Tab-separated table of C-alpha atoms in Angstrom:
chain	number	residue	atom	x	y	z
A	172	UNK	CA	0.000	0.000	0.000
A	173	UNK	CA	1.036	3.632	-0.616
A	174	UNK	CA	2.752	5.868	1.951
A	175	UNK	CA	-0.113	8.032	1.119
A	176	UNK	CA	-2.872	5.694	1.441
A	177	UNK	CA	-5.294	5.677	3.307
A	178	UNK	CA	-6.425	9.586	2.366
A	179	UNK	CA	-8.102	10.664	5.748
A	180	UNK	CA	-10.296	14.138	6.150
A	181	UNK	CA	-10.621	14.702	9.907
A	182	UNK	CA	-13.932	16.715	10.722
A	183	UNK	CA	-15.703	17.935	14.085
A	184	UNK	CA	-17.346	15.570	16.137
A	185	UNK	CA	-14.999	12.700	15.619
A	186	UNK	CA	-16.090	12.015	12.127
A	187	UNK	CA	-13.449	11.115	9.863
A	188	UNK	CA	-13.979	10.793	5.838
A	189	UNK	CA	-11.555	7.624	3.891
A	190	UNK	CA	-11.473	8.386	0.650
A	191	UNK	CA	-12.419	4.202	-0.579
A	192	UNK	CA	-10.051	5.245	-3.910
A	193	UNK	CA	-13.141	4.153	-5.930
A	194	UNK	CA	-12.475	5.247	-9.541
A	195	UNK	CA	-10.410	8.167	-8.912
A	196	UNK	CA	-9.245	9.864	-5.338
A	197	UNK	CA	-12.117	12.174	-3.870
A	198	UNK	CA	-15.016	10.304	-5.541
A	199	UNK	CA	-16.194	7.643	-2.444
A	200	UNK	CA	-15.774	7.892	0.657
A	201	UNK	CA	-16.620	5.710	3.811
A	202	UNK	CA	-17.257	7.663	7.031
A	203	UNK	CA	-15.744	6.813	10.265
A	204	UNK	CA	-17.906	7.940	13.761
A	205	UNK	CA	-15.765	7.651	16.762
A	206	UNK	CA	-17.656	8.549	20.453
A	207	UNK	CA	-15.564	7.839	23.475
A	208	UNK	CA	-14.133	4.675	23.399
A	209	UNK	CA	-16.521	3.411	20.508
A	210	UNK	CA	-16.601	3.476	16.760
A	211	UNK	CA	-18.990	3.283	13.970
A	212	UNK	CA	-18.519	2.792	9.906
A	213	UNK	CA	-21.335	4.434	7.514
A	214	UNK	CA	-20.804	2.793	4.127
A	215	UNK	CA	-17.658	1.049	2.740
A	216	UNK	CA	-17.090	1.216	-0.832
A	217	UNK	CA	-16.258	-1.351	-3.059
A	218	UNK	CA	-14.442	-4.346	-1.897
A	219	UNK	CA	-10.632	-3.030	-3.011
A	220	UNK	CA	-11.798	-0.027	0.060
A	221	UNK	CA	-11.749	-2.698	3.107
A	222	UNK	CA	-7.953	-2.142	3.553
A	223	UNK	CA	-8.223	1.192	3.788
A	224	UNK	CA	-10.732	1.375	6.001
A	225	UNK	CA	-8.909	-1.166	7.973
A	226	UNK	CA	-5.812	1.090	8.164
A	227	UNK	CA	-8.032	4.330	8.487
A	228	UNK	CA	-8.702	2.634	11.727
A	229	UNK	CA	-5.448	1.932	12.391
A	230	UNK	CA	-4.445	5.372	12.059
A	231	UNK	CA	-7.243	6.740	14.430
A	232	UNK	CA	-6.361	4.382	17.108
A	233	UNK	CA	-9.517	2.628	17.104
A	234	UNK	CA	-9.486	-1.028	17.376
A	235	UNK	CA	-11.567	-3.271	15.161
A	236	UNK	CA	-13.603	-4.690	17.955
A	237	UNK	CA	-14.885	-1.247	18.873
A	238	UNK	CA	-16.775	-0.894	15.919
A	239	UNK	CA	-20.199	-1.216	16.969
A	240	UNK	CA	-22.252	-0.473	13.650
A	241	UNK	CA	-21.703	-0.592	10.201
A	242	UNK	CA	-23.929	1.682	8.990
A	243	UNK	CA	-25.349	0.930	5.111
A	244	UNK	CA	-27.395	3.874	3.047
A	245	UNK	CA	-27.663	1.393	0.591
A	246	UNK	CA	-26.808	-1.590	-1.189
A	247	UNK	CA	-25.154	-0.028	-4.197
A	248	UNK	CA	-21.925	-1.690	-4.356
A	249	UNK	CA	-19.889	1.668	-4.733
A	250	UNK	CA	-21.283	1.852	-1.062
A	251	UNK	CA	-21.677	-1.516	0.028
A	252	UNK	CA	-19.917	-3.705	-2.059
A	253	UNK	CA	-17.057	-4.350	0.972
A	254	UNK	CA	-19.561	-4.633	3.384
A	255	UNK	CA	-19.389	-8.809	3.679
A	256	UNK	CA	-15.752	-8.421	3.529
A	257	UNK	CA	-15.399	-6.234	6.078
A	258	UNK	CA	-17.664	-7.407	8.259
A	259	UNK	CA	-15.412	-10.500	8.687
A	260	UNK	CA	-12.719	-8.406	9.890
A	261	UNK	CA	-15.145	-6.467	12.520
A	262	UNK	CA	-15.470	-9.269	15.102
A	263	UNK	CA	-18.165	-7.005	17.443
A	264	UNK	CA	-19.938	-4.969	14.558
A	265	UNK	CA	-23.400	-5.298	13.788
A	266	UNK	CA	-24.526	-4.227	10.155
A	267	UNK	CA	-27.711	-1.621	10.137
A	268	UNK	CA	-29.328	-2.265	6.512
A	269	UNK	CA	-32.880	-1.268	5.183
A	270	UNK	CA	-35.416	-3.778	4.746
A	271	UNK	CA	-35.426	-4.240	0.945
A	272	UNK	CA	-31.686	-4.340	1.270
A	273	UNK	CA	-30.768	-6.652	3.560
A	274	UNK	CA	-31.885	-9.910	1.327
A	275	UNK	CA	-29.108	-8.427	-1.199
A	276	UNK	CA	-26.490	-8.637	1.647
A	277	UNK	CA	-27.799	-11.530	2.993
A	278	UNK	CA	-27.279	-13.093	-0.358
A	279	UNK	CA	-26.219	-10.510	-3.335
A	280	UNK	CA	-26.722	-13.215	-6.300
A	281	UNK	CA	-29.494	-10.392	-7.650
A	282	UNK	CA	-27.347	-7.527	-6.778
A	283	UNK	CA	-24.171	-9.012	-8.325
A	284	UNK	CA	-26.565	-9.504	-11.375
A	285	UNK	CA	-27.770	-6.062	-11.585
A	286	UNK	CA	-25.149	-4.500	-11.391
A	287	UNK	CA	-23.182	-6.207	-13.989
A	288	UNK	CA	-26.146	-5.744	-16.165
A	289	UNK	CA	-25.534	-1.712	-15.827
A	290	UNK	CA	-21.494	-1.736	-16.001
A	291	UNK	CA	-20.840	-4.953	-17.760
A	292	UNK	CA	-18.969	-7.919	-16.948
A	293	UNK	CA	-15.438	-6.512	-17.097
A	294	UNK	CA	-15.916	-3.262	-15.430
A	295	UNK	CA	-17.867	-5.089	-13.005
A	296	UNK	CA	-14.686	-7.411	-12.428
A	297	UNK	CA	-12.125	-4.578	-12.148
A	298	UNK	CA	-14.681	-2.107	-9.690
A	299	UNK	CA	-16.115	-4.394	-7.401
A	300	UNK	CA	-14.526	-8.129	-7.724
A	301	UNK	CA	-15.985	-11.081	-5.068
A	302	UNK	CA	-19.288	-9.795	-3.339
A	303	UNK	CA	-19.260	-11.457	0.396
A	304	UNK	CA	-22.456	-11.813	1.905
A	305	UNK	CA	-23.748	-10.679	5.716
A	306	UNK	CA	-24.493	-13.344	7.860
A	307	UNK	CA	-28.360	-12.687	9.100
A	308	UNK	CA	-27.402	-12.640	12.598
A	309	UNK	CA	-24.623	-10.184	12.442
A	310	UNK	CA	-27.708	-7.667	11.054
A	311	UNK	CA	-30.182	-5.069	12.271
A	312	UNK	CA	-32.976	-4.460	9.712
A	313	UNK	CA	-33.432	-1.143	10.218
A	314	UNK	CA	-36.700	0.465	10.669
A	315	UNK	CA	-37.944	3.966	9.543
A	316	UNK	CA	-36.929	6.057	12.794
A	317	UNK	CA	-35.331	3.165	14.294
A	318	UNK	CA	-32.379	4.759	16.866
A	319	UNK	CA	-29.234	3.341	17.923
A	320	UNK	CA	-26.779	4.390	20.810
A	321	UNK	CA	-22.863	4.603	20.620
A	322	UNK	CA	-21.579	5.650	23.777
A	323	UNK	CA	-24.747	7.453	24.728
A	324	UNK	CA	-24.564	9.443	20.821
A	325	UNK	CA	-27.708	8.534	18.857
A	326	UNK	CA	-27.946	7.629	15.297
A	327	UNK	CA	-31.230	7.430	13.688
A	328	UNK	CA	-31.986	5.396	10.247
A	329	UNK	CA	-34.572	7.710	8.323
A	330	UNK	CA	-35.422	5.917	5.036
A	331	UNK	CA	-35.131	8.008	1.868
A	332	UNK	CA	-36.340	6.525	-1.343
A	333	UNK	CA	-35.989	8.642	-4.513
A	334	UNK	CA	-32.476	7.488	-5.036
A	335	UNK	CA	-33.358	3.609	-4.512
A	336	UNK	CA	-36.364	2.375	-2.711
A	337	UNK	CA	-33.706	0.669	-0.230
A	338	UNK	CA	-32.162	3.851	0.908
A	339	UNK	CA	-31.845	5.485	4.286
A	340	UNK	CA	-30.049	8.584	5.604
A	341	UNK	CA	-28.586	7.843	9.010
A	342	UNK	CA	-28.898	11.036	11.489
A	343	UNK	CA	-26.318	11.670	13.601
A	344	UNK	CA	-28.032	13.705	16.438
A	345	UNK	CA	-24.630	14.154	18.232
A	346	UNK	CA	-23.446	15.942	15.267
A	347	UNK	CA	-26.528	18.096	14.335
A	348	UNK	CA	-25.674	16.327	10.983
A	349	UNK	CA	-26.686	13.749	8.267
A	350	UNK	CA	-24.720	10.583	6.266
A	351	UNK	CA	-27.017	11.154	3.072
A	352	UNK	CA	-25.977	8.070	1.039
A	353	UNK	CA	-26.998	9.664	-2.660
A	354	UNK	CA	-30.332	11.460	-1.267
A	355	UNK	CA	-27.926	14.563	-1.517
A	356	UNK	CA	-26.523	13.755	-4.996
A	357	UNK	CA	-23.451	13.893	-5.890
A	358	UNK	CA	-20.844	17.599	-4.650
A	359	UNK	CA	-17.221	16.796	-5.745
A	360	UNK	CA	-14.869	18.767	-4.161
A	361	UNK	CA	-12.975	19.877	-7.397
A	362	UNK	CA	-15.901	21.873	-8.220
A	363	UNK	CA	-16.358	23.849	-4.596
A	364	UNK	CA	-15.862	27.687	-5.066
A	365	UNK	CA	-15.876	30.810	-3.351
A	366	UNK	CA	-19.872	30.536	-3.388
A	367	UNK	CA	-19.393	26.811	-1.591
A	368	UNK	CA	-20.026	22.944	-3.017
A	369	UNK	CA	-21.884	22.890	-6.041
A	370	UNK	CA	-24.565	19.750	-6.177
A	371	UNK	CA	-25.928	17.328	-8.977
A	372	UNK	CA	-28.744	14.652	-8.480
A	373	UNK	CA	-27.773	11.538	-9.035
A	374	UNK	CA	-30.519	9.104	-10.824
A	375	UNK	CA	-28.821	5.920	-11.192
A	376	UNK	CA	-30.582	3.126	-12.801
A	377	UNK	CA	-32.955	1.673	-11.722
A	378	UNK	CA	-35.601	2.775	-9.134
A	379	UNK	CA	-34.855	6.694	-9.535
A	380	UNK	CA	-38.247	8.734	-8.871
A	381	UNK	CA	-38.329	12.150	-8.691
A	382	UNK	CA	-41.696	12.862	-6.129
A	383	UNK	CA	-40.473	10.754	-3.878
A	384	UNK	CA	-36.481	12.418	-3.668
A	385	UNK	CA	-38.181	15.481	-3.099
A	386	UNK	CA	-39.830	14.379	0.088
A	387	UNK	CA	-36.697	12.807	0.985
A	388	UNK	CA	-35.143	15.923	0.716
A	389	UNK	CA	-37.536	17.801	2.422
A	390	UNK	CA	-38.025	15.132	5.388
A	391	UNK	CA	-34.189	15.464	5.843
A	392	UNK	CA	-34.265	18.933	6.075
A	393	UNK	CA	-36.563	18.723	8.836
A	394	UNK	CA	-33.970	17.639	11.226
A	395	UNK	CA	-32.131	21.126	10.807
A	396	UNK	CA	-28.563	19.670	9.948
A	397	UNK	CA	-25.696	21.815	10.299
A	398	UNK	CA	-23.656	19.610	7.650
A	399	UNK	CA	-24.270	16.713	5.772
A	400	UNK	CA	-22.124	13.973	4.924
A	401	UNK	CA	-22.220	12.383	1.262
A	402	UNK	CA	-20.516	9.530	-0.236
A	403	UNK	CA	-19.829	11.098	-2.902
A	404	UNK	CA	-17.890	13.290	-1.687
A	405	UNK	CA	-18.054	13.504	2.390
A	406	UNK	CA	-18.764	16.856	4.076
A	407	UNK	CA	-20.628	19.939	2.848
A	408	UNK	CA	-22.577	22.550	4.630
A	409	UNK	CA	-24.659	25.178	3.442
A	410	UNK	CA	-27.593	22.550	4.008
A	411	UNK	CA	-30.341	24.795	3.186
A	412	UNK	CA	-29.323	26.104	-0.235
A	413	UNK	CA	-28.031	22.721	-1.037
A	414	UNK	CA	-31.283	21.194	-0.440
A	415	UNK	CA	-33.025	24.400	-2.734
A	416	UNK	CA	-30.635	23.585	-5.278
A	417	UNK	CA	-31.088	19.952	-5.118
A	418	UNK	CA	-35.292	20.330	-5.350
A	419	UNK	CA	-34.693	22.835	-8.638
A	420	UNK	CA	-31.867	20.858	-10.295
A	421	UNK	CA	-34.206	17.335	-9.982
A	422	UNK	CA	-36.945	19.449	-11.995
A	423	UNK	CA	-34.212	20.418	-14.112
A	424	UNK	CA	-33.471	16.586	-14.602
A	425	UNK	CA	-37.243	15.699	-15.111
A	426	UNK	CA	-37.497	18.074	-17.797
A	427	UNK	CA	-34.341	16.563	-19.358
A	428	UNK	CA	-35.492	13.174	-19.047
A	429	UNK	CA	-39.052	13.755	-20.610
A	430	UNK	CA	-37.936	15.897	-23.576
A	431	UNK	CA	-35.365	12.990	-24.254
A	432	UNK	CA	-37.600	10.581	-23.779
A	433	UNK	CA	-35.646	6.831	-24.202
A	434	UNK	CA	-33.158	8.432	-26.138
A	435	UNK	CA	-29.860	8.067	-23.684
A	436	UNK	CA	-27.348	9.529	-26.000
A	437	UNK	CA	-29.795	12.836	-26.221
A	438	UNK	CA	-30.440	13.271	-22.388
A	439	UNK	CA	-26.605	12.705	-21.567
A	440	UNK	CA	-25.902	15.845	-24.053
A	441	UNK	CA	-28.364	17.531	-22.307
A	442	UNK	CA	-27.460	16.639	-18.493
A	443	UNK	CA	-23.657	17.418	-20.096
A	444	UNK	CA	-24.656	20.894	-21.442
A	445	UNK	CA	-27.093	21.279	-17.733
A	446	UNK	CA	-24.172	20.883	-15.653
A	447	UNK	CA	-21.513	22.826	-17.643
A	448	UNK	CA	-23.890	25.674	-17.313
A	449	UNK	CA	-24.484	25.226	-13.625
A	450	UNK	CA	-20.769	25.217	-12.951
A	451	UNK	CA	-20.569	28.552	-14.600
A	452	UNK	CA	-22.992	30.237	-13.003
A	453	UNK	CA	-21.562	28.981	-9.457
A	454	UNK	CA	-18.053	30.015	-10.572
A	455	UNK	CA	-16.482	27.189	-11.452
A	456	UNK	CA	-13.406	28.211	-13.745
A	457	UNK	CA	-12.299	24.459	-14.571
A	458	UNK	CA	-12.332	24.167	-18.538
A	459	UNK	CA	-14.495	21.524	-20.264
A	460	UNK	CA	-12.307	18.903	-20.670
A	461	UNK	CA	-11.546	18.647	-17.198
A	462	UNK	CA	-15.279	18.393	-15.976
A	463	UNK	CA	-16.113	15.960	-18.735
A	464	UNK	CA	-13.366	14.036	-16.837
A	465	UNK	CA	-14.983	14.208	-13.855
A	466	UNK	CA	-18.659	14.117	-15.059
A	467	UNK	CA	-18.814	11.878	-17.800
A	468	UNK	CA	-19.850	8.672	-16.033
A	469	UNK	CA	-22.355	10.116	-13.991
A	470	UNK	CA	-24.106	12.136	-17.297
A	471	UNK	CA	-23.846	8.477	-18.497
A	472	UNK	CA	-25.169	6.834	-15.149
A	473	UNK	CA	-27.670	9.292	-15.042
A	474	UNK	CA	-28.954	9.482	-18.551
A	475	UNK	CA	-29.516	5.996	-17.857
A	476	UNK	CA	-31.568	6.143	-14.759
A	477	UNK	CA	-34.008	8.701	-16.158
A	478	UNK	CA	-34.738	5.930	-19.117
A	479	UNK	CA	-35.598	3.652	-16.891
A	480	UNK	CA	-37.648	6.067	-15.268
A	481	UNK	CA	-40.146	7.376	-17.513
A	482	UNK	CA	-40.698	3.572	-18.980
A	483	UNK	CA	-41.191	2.835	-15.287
A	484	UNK	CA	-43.809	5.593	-15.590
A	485	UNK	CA	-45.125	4.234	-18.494
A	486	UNK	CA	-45.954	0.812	-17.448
């Protein structure tokens, strides 16, 4: 491993971002809670993360067996695909999954399945490589407002669909603050400006649906975070404009969608030309190029997800 590796953010309230190295550096990261003597893990990444994390622990002092919870947002593998794996290496954790999700970890036949289907077989290979599942007793299914206590801090799983019908936020009501999973989209650093993180829904295939992201959104909002944690990528604040520029820019993306109707290669031009106009108006200076570099698989991911939307909608 790299001298360099694992890349560690340290925030406030013991909350420590490891970049997972997913794709490129600053793209995924798994979240690391520590209260007193305890820890907990929100989200791991893909399989090829679970060393890091390991070491991430390593670094912060914390020893495996005080990991209480492994907290999952959802089963997407670029957020749980090292969750079996690293569960074996977690003698004490417990893994906190949503309902529909937990048959995937329990056994992720289907999910392996799907999500070669999107990617194909040999980016699938080189992303994600050998799915392990959960053992069913090492798991909490998680229900809506169901609360959990590390060292007298309270986390509570709020379930968010929009994203994926199996999604939920966790609330960290020590922090004031929220692990959104993708509720929050997607707010690369690279892009953050004078005027603060810039934001982008992300509509992945297949269970995207704008009405009910909105309430998500608005539900998490509710709780009156100070900052928000996404995977993709870690801390933000600003939690009020994000969420006003999250609710315009999924309009935004429903207009896209219907105007491009199943026609992928039209709705990726137009999420392309969306953001690259967004971008400018928040300030962002970086030329074309270099956001397409960024972008591109997420205008590609997200064209995608819209399709399957509207002939969702369609019956």
């Amino acid at each position: 491993m790299s001298e360099s590796l694992p890349r560690l953010t340290r925030f406030a309230d013991g909350i420590t971002a490891v970049d997972t190295e997913y794709v490129r550096p600053q793209m995924d990261a798994a979240h690391v809670v520590a209260s007193g003597l305890r820890a907990a893990i929100v989200d791991t990444g893909p399989n090829t993360a679970v060393p890091l994390i390991l070491a991430a622990l390593a670094e912060l002092r914390i020893d495996r067996d005080a990991v209480e919870f492994l907290f999952l947002t959802h089963v997407h593998l670029d957020h749980a695909g090292g969750a079996g794996a690293l569960m074996r290496e977690l003698p004490r954790a417990t893994a906190v999954v949503h309902p529909r999700g937990a048959p995937h970890m329990i056994d992720p036949a289907k999910l392996i399945a799907g999500t070669r289907a999107v990617y194909g077989d040999a980016l699938y290979a080189s992303l994600y490589g050998e799915i392990l599942p959960i053992a069913r007793e090492r798991m909490v299914i998680a229900q809506d407002g169901q609360r959990f206590e590390l060292a007298g801090r309270t986390f509570e799983c709020v379930h968010t669909p929009g994203h994926a019908l199996h999604h939920q936020a966790i609330v960290d009501h020590g922090a004031v603050s929220i692990f959104t999973g993708d509720t929050f989209g997607i707010s690369y650093r690279e892009f953050d400006t004078v005027n603060g993180p810039w934001i982008m829904p992300t509509t992945t295939p297949t269970q995207f649906d704008p009405g009910q992201l909105k309430a998500s959104i608005v539900r998490l909002m509710q709780f009156r975070p100070r900052r928000l944690y996404l995977t993709h990528y870690s801390e933000v604040a600003q939690c009020a404009r994000l969420a006003n520029d999250m609710y315009e820019a999924i309009d935004d993306f429903v207009r896209i969608g219907r105007a491009a109707g199943l026609d992928q290669a039209r709705a990726r031009g137009a999420l392309r030309t969306w953001a690259h106009g967004s971008l400018r108006d928040h300030g962002c200076t970086m030329n074309i190029d270099s956001i397409d570099s960024i972008l591109d698989k997420d205008f590609e991911l997200n064209a995608a997800g819209l399709a399957a939307w509207l002939q969702r909608e369609a019956g």
